[in-house]
Amino acid sequence: MLTKPDSLLAYINDATGLRLPDGHFIDGGFRAPRSGRSMQSEDPGRGEAFADFARGNADDVADAVENSRKAFALWRRTPPAERGRILARTAELIRRNSERLAITECLDSGKPISEARGDVSGAARTFEYYAGACDKLEGSTFPLPSDYVGYSQFEPVGVTAHIIPWNFPISTAARGMAPALAAGCTVVAKPAEQTPFTALLLAELLFEAGLPAGVCNVVTGTGIEVGAPLVSNTGIDHVTFTGSVTTGASVMRACAENVTRSVMELGGKSPVVVLDDCDFDGTVTNVAGAIFEHAGQICSAGSRLVIEAGIHDRFVEALGRKAKAISLGHGLRSPDMGPVNSAMQQEKIAGFLDRARERGAEFISGGKASSDPETGKGYFIEPTIVANRPAEDELVQEEIFGPVLTVQKADNYEHALQLANCTRFGLVAGVFTGNFTRAHQLARDIDAGQVYINEYFAGGIEVPFGGNKQSGFGREKGLEGLKSYCKVKSIAARIG
Ligand code: NAI
Ligand code: MG
C-alpha cells in the first residue's frame, strides 16, 4: 500500500498512516519525555507541521546515558560475530521497511522521494558493511627482543554520543551508529529537531533485530535542551558531531571540559575544478548534480565551480540551461529538486543572494526564494548560478547550504589550483579532466579529505570521509570510521 503513487501523495496531507513515534527510544522502548512536553516537526515542502515528537531535556539525557552505560558492560562482551549478525539483520529490516522510512524522511526533511529512497538503501548498506567488519578488527604484534612478547588489541571506546544534522538524518545516524555498535560501543543519539523521526525508527529496528535494550538510545529535542547536556555528560566517552562550524566549536569546548574524544564533521565550500579538456556533457551533468542534489544542503556539495577560461563561456551557458530546466516541487511528487529545510534556511540563503545582488553580482540562473508551483507553499530556492566572483567574495568563502553555485574563472591550471584552495574549508573536491597527470596532480595538491575524479560523489561506504582545515577532523565511513570507535591497547610482557 505504501508504494502506490496515489497513496504516496496521500501522505502529503495526512502522515498518520506512518505511525510515527512521539517518545524517546530509551532502554529498548519508546518512553514519554520527563517534562511531558512535545514539539512539532515541519514538512518543508508545505511549510506546515506534520507530526509531534518528544521535547527532551537533561533528565531524559541522563536516563539514556545511564542505560547506555549499563548496557555497555554487556555489549562489549557480546561476541563480535554475534554483533555482526545483529547488524546484518538490521540491514535486512531497513530494506524491509524502506518505503515507510523513505516517506518519513521525505516529509521530515523535504528531500525528493527518490533521494530519500537512496539514503535509506545507503543506510542498509552501511549496516551491512559494518556487520561484516565486527569480527575482523585485528590488532598487531610488535617486533620486540625474543624474551618479550608485545601485541595490541582494539577496545571499544565506551558510550558514544551522536549529534545528527537535518540534511541527511538516516544516513548520518547510520554512519555513526553502525561502526560504533560494530566496535562494541553503545549509543545515545540526538537527531536534529527539524528531522527527528528516522533515527527513532532506526533504533526500533535495531532492537527488533536483537540489539539488547539500552545499547542504542535516541533522545529528541533541541540542541540547547538535549544536545548540550548530552555532549557535556561525564558518562559520555566519545562524541560524533555533524553540523555547522560554530556549533561544532561549542561542542568541542564541552568535550574539552571532560577530555572527551570527538570526531567533527563540519561544513564545506567544496570546489569542482573543470579543466578545458574535460568530457563536456558528462561534466555539465556532474556539476549540476554536485550542487542541486538535495537543494545543495550537503556538507560535501560542489558549491564552487573553478573553471579554466578556454571552456568557461560555453560551459556556464550549458549549465545555466540545465539549471533553468530543473523542476521544483514537494518531495513526494518526485520533482528534480525539493525545498530547503526550513523558513530559517530559506531566509538565510535568500539573504546571501540579496546581498550579492546589491554588490552587482550577475545571476546566470535563479537567484530568488520560491514555492511549490502546485500549491504556492513550502520553502524553496530557485536553482541558482552566480557568474564569476572574486576569491574574497562572501559567495566564495561562506557555506550557503542551498542550491547556489558560485563560478570562479581560472586563467590556467596553476590559477585553478590556487582558487581550489582559497577557502578555510577542506572537505572534498571534484576534478574533471581527460589528462591523467593533471587529475592526479590536483588530487595531490588540493587540501581536502577526499577528491572525486571525473564523477562527483564517487565512492560509497567503503571510502573514508571527513574534512581538513575548518571542515573538521577524524574520519567516518570505511575501516577508518570503525577505528574512530576503538581504543588501541598495547600489551608487552617479559617471557624469558
Ligand atoms: P547546527 O550545527 O546548529 O545543528 C546540528 C545539530 O547540532 C542539531 O542536531 C542541533 O540540534 C545540534 N546542536 C545545536 N546546538 C548544540 C549544542 N550547543 N550542543 C550540542 N548539539 C547542538 O546547525 P543548524 O543551526 O541546524 O544549521 C545552521 C547552518 O549550519 C546551516 O545553514 C548550514 O550552513 C550548517 N550545517 C551544516 C551541516 C553539514 O553537514 N555540514 C549540517 C547542518 C547544518
Ligand atoms: Mg521536519
XYZ file of C-alpha atoms and ligand atoms in Angstrom:
541
model
C 0.000 0.000 0.000
C 2.847 2.379 0.780
C 4.366 2.135 -2.681
C 1.464 3.131 -4.993
C 1.868 6.674 -6.366
C -1.653 7.701 -5.260
C -1.139 6.595 -1.687
C 2.269 8.300 -1.671
C 0.627 11.651 -2.378
C -1.993 10.987 0.300
C 0.766 11.339 2.892
C 1.236 14.990 1.962
C -1.841 15.900 3.968
C -2.035 13.060 6.430
C 1.023 11.285 7.814
C -0.848 9.327 10.499
C -0.505 6.123 8.441
C 3.243 6.257 9.047
C 2.655 5.703 12.811
C 5.491 7.993 13.858
C 6.745 7.676 17.446
C 6.176 10.514 19.926
C 8.575 9.374 22.665
C 12.317 8.928 23.087
C 13.774 5.483 22.435
C 15.389 4.506 25.744
C 16.175 1.064 27.205
C 14.578 -0.840 24.331
C 11.284 1.007 24.040
C 9.552 4.321 23.414
C 9.346 6.401 26.543
C 7.455 9.652 27.214
C 9.662 12.690 27.881
C 10.131 13.503 31.581
C 8.830 17.030 31.042
C 5.691 15.759 29.281
C 6.321 18.322 26.568
C 6.321 17.802 22.826
C 7.246 19.838 19.777
C 6.350 19.685 16.086
C 8.310 18.796 13.017
C 7.551 20.591 9.787
C 7.153 19.237 6.296
C 9.278 21.835 4.445
C 7.538 21.009 1.149
C 4.369 22.595 2.562
C 5.856 24.733 5.309
C 3.480 23.156 7.825
C 3.836 20.969 10.910
C 3.068 17.331 10.147
C 3.851 15.365 13.335
C 4.607 15.793 17.044
C 7.655 14.430 18.815
C 9.095 14.416 22.338
C 10.795 17.566 23.585
C 13.587 16.141 25.712
C 15.648 17.727 28.446
C 18.708 16.967 30.599
C 16.747 14.400 32.674
C 15.941 12.337 29.581
C 19.582 12.591 28.545
C 20.684 11.357 31.982
C 18.290 8.356 31.697
C 19.602 7.475 28.254
C 23.268 7.782 29.233
C 22.739 5.704 32.378
C 21.042 2.934 30.370
C 23.749 3.113 27.768
C 26.478 2.781 30.425
C 24.836 -0.285 31.948
C 24.338 -1.847 28.530
C 27.978 -1.224 27.605
C 29.126 -3.819 30.161
C 27.083 -6.424 28.308
C 27.554 -5.298 24.697
C 31.336 -5.047 24.835
C 31.400 -8.730 25.843
C 28.945 -9.872 23.179
C 30.980 -11.999 20.740
C 31.945 -9.954 17.658
C 30.302 -12.469 15.318
C 27.012 -12.082 17.213
C 27.265 -8.296 16.989
C 27.736 -8.769 13.245
C 24.621 -10.948 12.944
C 22.507 -8.305 14.705
C 23.806 -5.549 12.408
C 23.193 -7.740 9.335
C 19.608 -8.362 10.462
C 19.221 -4.601 10.934
C 20.275 -4.043 7.308
C 17.629 -6.553 6.275
C 14.941 -4.863 8.403
C 15.831 -1.433 6.976
C 15.309 -2.875 3.497
C 12.006 -4.470 4.517
C 10.793 -1.136 5.967
C 12.381 1.017 3.288
C 9.235 2.671 1.936
C 7.996 3.774 5.369
C 11.457 5.130 6.187
C 11.789 6.910 2.828
C 8.371 8.593 3.022
C 9.110 9.681 6.592
C 12.474 11.103 5.534
C 10.941 12.844 2.530
C 8.247 14.562 4.627
C 10.512 15.405 7.522
C 13.494 16.788 5.568
C 11.808 17.852 2.317
C 14.113 15.876 0.042
C 12.643 14.269 -3.109
C 11.384 10.721 -2.526
C 13.966 9.311 -4.968
C 16.794 10.802 -2.893
C 15.167 9.617 0.346
C 14.966 6.076 -1.080
C 18.655 6.313 -1.955
C 19.507 7.411 1.585
C 17.528 4.523 3.095
C 19.202 1.955 0.884
C 22.546 3.571 1.744
C 21.731 3.184 5.455
C 21.038 -0.527 4.927
C 24.330 -0.854 3.065
C 26.135 0.891 5.957
C 24.847 -1.683 8.457
C 25.717 -4.496 6.043
C 29.272 -3.163 5.619
C 29.985 -2.846 9.347
C 28.211 -6.164 10.083
C 30.991 -7.835 8.116
C 33.714 -5.912 9.931
C 32.798 -6.813 13.541
C 34.919 -9.964 13.653
C 37.805 -8.605 11.571
C 39.163 -5.967 13.937
C 42.666 -7.350 14.226
C 45.435 -5.857 16.329
C 49.132 -6.270 15.630
C 52.286 -7.710 17.190
C 55.457 -5.732 17.939
C 58.985 -6.879 16.995
C 60.483 -6.864 20.496
C 63.596 -8.855 21.548
C 62.943 -12.610 21.813
C 62.467 -12.609 25.597
C 59.476 -10.297 25.250
C 56.109 -10.553 23.544
C 54.143 -7.494 22.525
C 50.755 -7.098 20.891
C 47.925 -4.605 20.534
C 44.189 -5.039 20.583
C 41.227 -2.803 19.830
C 38.840 -1.988 22.636
C 35.529 -0.150 22.262
C 35.763 3.472 23.458
C 32.568 3.161 25.507
C 29.348 5.182 25.444
C 29.178 7.319 22.304
C 27.049 10.410 21.669
C 25.901 11.216 18.135
C 24.685 14.694 17.214
C 22.888 14.426 13.899
C 22.003 17.244 11.454
C 18.801 17.649 9.433
C 20.205 17.320 5.924
C 20.912 13.548 5.984
C 19.042 12.257 9.026
C 19.033 8.497 8.412
C 22.369 8.430 6.573
C 24.200 10.298 9.328
C 22.524 8.248 12.065
C 23.554 5.007 10.338
C 27.054 6.274 9.566
C 27.656 6.846 13.284
C 25.616 4.075 14.912
C 26.726 1.133 12.746
C 30.521 1.409 13.293
C 30.042 2.358 16.964
C 27.924 -0.760 17.569
C 30.280 -2.905 15.475
C 33.205 -1.847 17.663
C 31.278 -2.779 20.824
C 30.288 0.751 21.852
C 26.839 1.817 22.966
C 24.969 4.799 21.534
C 22.963 7.818 22.612
C 21.868 9.737 19.529
C 20.251 13.150 19.231
C 18.684 13.813 15.831
C 18.114 17.391 14.668
C 14.877 18.968 15.891
C 13.865 19.541 12.251
C 14.108 15.818 11.388
C 13.687 13.597 14.455
C 11.876 10.534 13.112
C 14.120 8.192 11.132
C 16.711 7.937 13.934
C 13.903 6.786 16.279
C 12.660 4.255 13.722
C 16.217 3.015 13.207
C 16.690 2.434 16.958
C 13.439 0.458 16.993
C 14.608 -1.708 14.063
C 17.944 -2.371 15.800
C 16.059 -3.566 18.863
C 13.817 -5.747 16.670
C 16.986 -7.204 15.094
C 18.117 -8.395 18.526
C 20.154 -5.499 19.908
C 19.935 -5.674 23.720
C 17.916 -2.948 25.471
C 19.916 0.171 26.296
C 22.619 -0.376 23.663
C 21.115 2.197 21.287
C 19.083 5.117 22.657
C 17.653 8.163 20.893
C 16.631 11.360 22.674
C 14.823 14.030 20.645
C 14.639 17.765 21.225
C 16.599 20.939 20.657
C 20.346 21.467 20.519
C 20.333 23.517 23.696
C 17.966 21.314 25.740
C 19.249 17.875 24.642
C 22.435 18.257 22.576
C 24.334 20.424 25.070
C 23.635 18.266 28.170
C 24.447 15.146 26.150
C 27.892 16.238 24.956
C 28.831 17.553 28.401
C 27.610 14.448 30.283
C 30.531 12.807 32.116
C 29.156 9.363 31.190
C 29.954 10.012 27.508
C 33.305 8.723 26.209
C 33.150 9.956 22.625
C 31.144 12.488 20.587
C 30.479 12.299 16.861
C 29.202 15.672 15.715
C 27.961 16.616 12.250
C 26.780 20.163 11.638
C 27.915 23.772 11.475
C 31.394 25.031 12.362
C 30.017 27.329 15.086
C 28.059 24.617 16.890
C 30.936 22.169 16.353
C 33.319 24.559 18.104
C 30.936 24.853 21.064
C 30.663 21.043 21.238
C 34.481 20.844 21.199
C 34.625 23.230 24.172
C 32.186 20.981 26.072
C 34.300 17.927 25.165
C 37.454 19.692 26.375
C 35.957 20.070 29.864
C 35.744 16.282 30.310
C 38.576 15.384 27.920
C 36.054 13.534 25.741
C 37.191 12.235 22.352
C 35.417 13.571 19.289
C 35.004 13.378 15.542
C 33.941 16.645 13.913
C 32.235 16.648 10.510
C 31.700 20.345 9.851
C 30.965 22.482 6.845
C 32.410 22.734 3.384
C 32.770 25.009 0.386
C 33.990 22.397 -1.996
C 35.481 23.263 -5.389
C 34.669 21.448 -8.617
C 37.708 22.021 -10.810
C 36.892 21.736 -14.511
C 39.759 21.866 -17.000
C 39.439 22.691 -20.716
C 39.933 19.060 -21.781
C 37.057 17.545 -19.745
C 34.250 15.426 -21.199
C 31.899 18.393 -21.755
C 28.381 16.935 -21.464
C 29.192 14.489 -18.683
C 30.869 17.229 -16.679
C 27.903 19.619 -17.054
C 25.640 16.899 -15.640
C 28.046 16.199 -12.773
C 28.479 19.856 -11.829
C 24.691 20.340 -11.745
C 24.238 17.218 -9.584
C 27.019 18.308 -7.231
C 25.130 21.473 -6.242
C 21.442 20.786 -6.896
C 21.099 17.365 -5.255
C 19.126 17.849 -2.019
C 18.919 21.552 -2.958
C 22.605 21.970 -2.137
C 22.113 21.068 1.545
C 25.045 18.678 1.582
C 28.221 19.346 3.516
C 30.152 17.944 0.553
C 28.121 19.784 -2.137
C 30.217 21.114 -5.011
C 29.362 24.750 -4.368
C 32.200 26.440 -6.301
C 32.838 25.844 -9.977
C 36.505 26.578 -10.679
C 36.730 26.535 -14.446
C 39.501 27.158 -16.974
C 38.999 30.181 -19.206
C 39.039 28.306 -22.540
C 35.855 26.383 -21.811
C 34.247 28.909 -19.415
C 31.654 30.689 -21.587
C 30.265 27.627 -23.349
C 30.198 25.567 -20.132
C 28.467 28.187 -17.984
C 25.851 28.703 -20.693
C 25.099 24.957 -20.876
C 24.977 24.740 -17.095
C 22.582 27.697 -16.933
C 20.228 25.954 -19.395
C 20.315 22.825 -17.230
C 19.573 24.773 -14.045
C 16.603 26.541 -15.643
C 15.098 23.191 -16.673
C 15.070 21.837 -13.093
C 11.548 21.259 -11.744
C 10.699 22.226 -8.154
C 8.014 20.631 -6.024
C 7.023 18.749 -2.905
C 9.334 15.769 -2.424
C 6.511 13.226 -2.710
C 5.751 14.473 -6.243
C 9.236 13.370 -7.333
C 10.467 16.741 -8.553
C 14.049 17.287 -9.767
C 14.632 19.408 -6.669
C 12.770 19.772 -3.369
C 12.583 22.560 -0.808
C 15.222 23.716 1.640
C 14.712 22.503 5.177
C 13.105 25.430 6.973
C 11.942 29.033 6.753
C 15.155 29.934 8.558
C 17.335 28.267 5.916
C 15.298 29.861 3.127
C 15.786 33.308 4.677
C 19.476 32.715 5.270
C 20.073 31.664 1.641
C 17.903 34.481 0.239
C 19.980 36.882 2.368
C 23.182 35.716 0.642
C 21.526 36.216 -2.762
C 20.109 39.672 -1.943
C 23.470 40.889 -0.711
C 25.168 39.527 -3.845
C 22.626 41.398 -5.991
C 23.448 44.598 -4.102
C 27.145 44.008 -4.841
C 26.265 43.783 -8.537
C 26.649 40.014 -8.995
C 25.358 38.558 -12.276
C 22.916 35.640 -11.992
C 23.187 33.013 -14.746
C 20.058 31.329 -13.327
C 17.697 31.642 -10.372
C 18.511 33.989 -7.519
C 15.293 34.069 -5.525
C 13.172 32.295 -2.953
C 10.266 30.340 -4.414
C 7.442 27.923 -3.574
C 5.885 24.672 -4.798
C 4.331 25.664 -8.166
C 1.319 23.387 -7.474
C 0.409 24.742 -4.058
C 2.260 28.033 -3.647
C 3.572 26.650 -0.336
C 6.901 25.472 1.048
C 10.432 26.782 1.441
C 12.072 26.738 -1.968
C 15.054 28.453 -3.559
C 15.456 28.598 -7.335
C 18.450 26.653 -8.707
C 20.979 29.471 -8.764
C 24.267 30.024 -10.578
C 26.216 33.206 -9.946
C 28.734 34.345 -12.565
C 32.460 34.756 -11.891
C 33.111 36.173 -8.405
C 36.437 37.227 -6.876
C 38.057 34.887 -4.328
C 37.292 37.174 -1.380
C 33.549 37.370 -2.173
C 31.176 36.078 0.512
C 29.636 33.693 -2.070
C 33.061 32.081 -2.492
C 34.062 31.993 1.180
C 30.896 31.104 3.116
C 28.923 27.851 3.276
C 25.495 28.841 1.911
C 23.949 25.368 2.281
C 21.483 25.843 -0.547
C 21.188 25.396 -4.335
C 23.671 28.170 -5.109
C 26.731 27.605 -7.289
C 29.385 30.317 -7.460
C 31.594 30.369 -10.558
C 35.322 31.167 -10.333
C 37.136 31.610 -13.653
C 40.763 30.389 -13.743
C 43.354 31.721 -16.207
C 45.272 28.439 -16.273
C 45.962 25.244 -14.349
C 48.067 26.892 -11.603
C 45.404 29.531 -11.045
C 42.735 26.804 -10.839
C 44.691 25.039 -8.111
C 45.142 28.282 -6.208
C 41.388 29.038 -6.399
C 40.516 25.484 -5.359
C 42.413 26.015 -2.093
C 41.216 29.587 -1.443
C 38.769 28.981 1.462
C 39.070 27.957 5.114
C 37.295 24.674 4.345
C 38.792 21.405 3.086
C 36.103 18.726 2.941
C 36.025 17.377 -0.637
C 36.900 18.450 -4.179
C 35.868 17.377 -7.665
C 38.283 17.258 -10.598
C 37.168 16.946 -14.231
C 39.807 16.480 -16.922
C 40.890 13.980 -19.571
C 44.511 14.482 -18.525
C 45.522 11.682 -16.180
C 48.594 13.513 -14.887
C 46.743 16.773 -14.183
C 43.966 14.844 -12.406
C 46.423 13.244 -10.004
C 48.421 16.436 -9.531
C 45.204 18.173 -8.444
C 44.310 15.223 -6.198
C 47.735 15.561 -4.590
C 47.707 19.348 -4.212
C 44.129 20.174 -3.200
C 43.784 20.358 0.578
C 40.681 18.209 1.143
C 39.715 14.992 2.897
C 38.743 13.359 -0.389
C 38.921 14.087 -4.087
C 36.481 12.813 -6.724
C 37.937 12.417 -10.218
C 35.544 12.535 -13.188
C 32.475 11.653 -11.075
C 31.286 13.847 -8.242
C 30.289 11.853 -5.110
C 32.127 8.775 -6.486
C 32.557 6.016 -3.893
C 30.423 4.556 -1.123
C 30.565 3.417 2.485
C 33.963 1.779 1.795
C 35.633 5.175 1.340
C 36.693 7.189 4.425
C 35.075 10.622 4.665
C 35.980 13.705 6.675
C 37.472 17.150 6.486
C 40.697 19.128 6.655
C 41.077 22.717 7.878
C 37.813 24.066 9.359
C 35.817 21.211 7.817
C 36.743 19.221 10.896
C 38.818 16.213 11.874
C 38.511 12.480 12.244
C 37.138 10.148 9.608
C 33.852 8.327 9.202
C 32.945 5.510 6.795
C 35.296 2.743 5.740
C 37.515 0.906 8.201
C 38.927 4.286 9.301
C 35.422 5.101 10.561
C 35.385 1.925 12.629
C 38.676 2.880 14.271
C 37.111 6.141 15.484
C 35.168 3.961 17.942
C 38.180 1.896 19.072
C 40.971 2.437 21.562
C 44.287 0.723 20.950
C 45.642 -1.137 23.962
C 49.309 -2.181 23.789
C 50.497 -5.097 25.879
C 54.144 -6.013 26.442
C 55.304 -8.977 28.515
C 58.667 -10.339 29.560
C 58.613 -14.084 28.921
C 62.244 -15.116 29.283
P 23.733 23.098 13.899
O 25.160 22.751 13.670
O 23.446 24.085 14.974
O 22.910 21.755 14.211
C 23.396 20.440 14.029
C 22.988 19.573 15.212
O 23.595 20.097 16.404
C 21.497 19.527 15.507
O 21.145 18.231 15.939
C 21.347 20.508 16.666
O 20.216 20.263 17.456
C 22.625 20.232 17.434
N 23.059 21.299 18.344
C 22.815 22.619 18.258
N 23.398 23.287 19.281
C 24.026 22.355 20.039
C 24.819 22.402 21.239
N 25.075 23.558 21.841
N 25.319 21.243 21.722
C 25.098 20.071 21.107
N 24.333 19.959 19.986
C 23.813 21.087 19.451
O 23.150 23.591 12.510
P 21.777 24.388 12.182
O 21.584 25.526 13.122
O 20.698 23.402 12.072
O 22.115 24.956 10.728
C 22.858 26.161 10.588
C 23.865 26.041 9.467
O 24.795 25.010 9.739
C 23.297 25.651 8.113
O 22.816 26.748 7.426
C 24.488 25.044 7.436
O 25.288 26.054 6.858
C 25.257 24.408 8.554
N 25.018 22.952 8.618
C 25.966 22.154 8.087
C 25.790 20.801 8.082
C 26.815 19.923 7.481
O 26.572 18.742 7.288
N 27.986 20.446 7.184
C 24.576 20.159 8.620
C 23.645 21.099 9.209
C 23.882 22.445 9.180
Mg 10.865 18.227 9.623
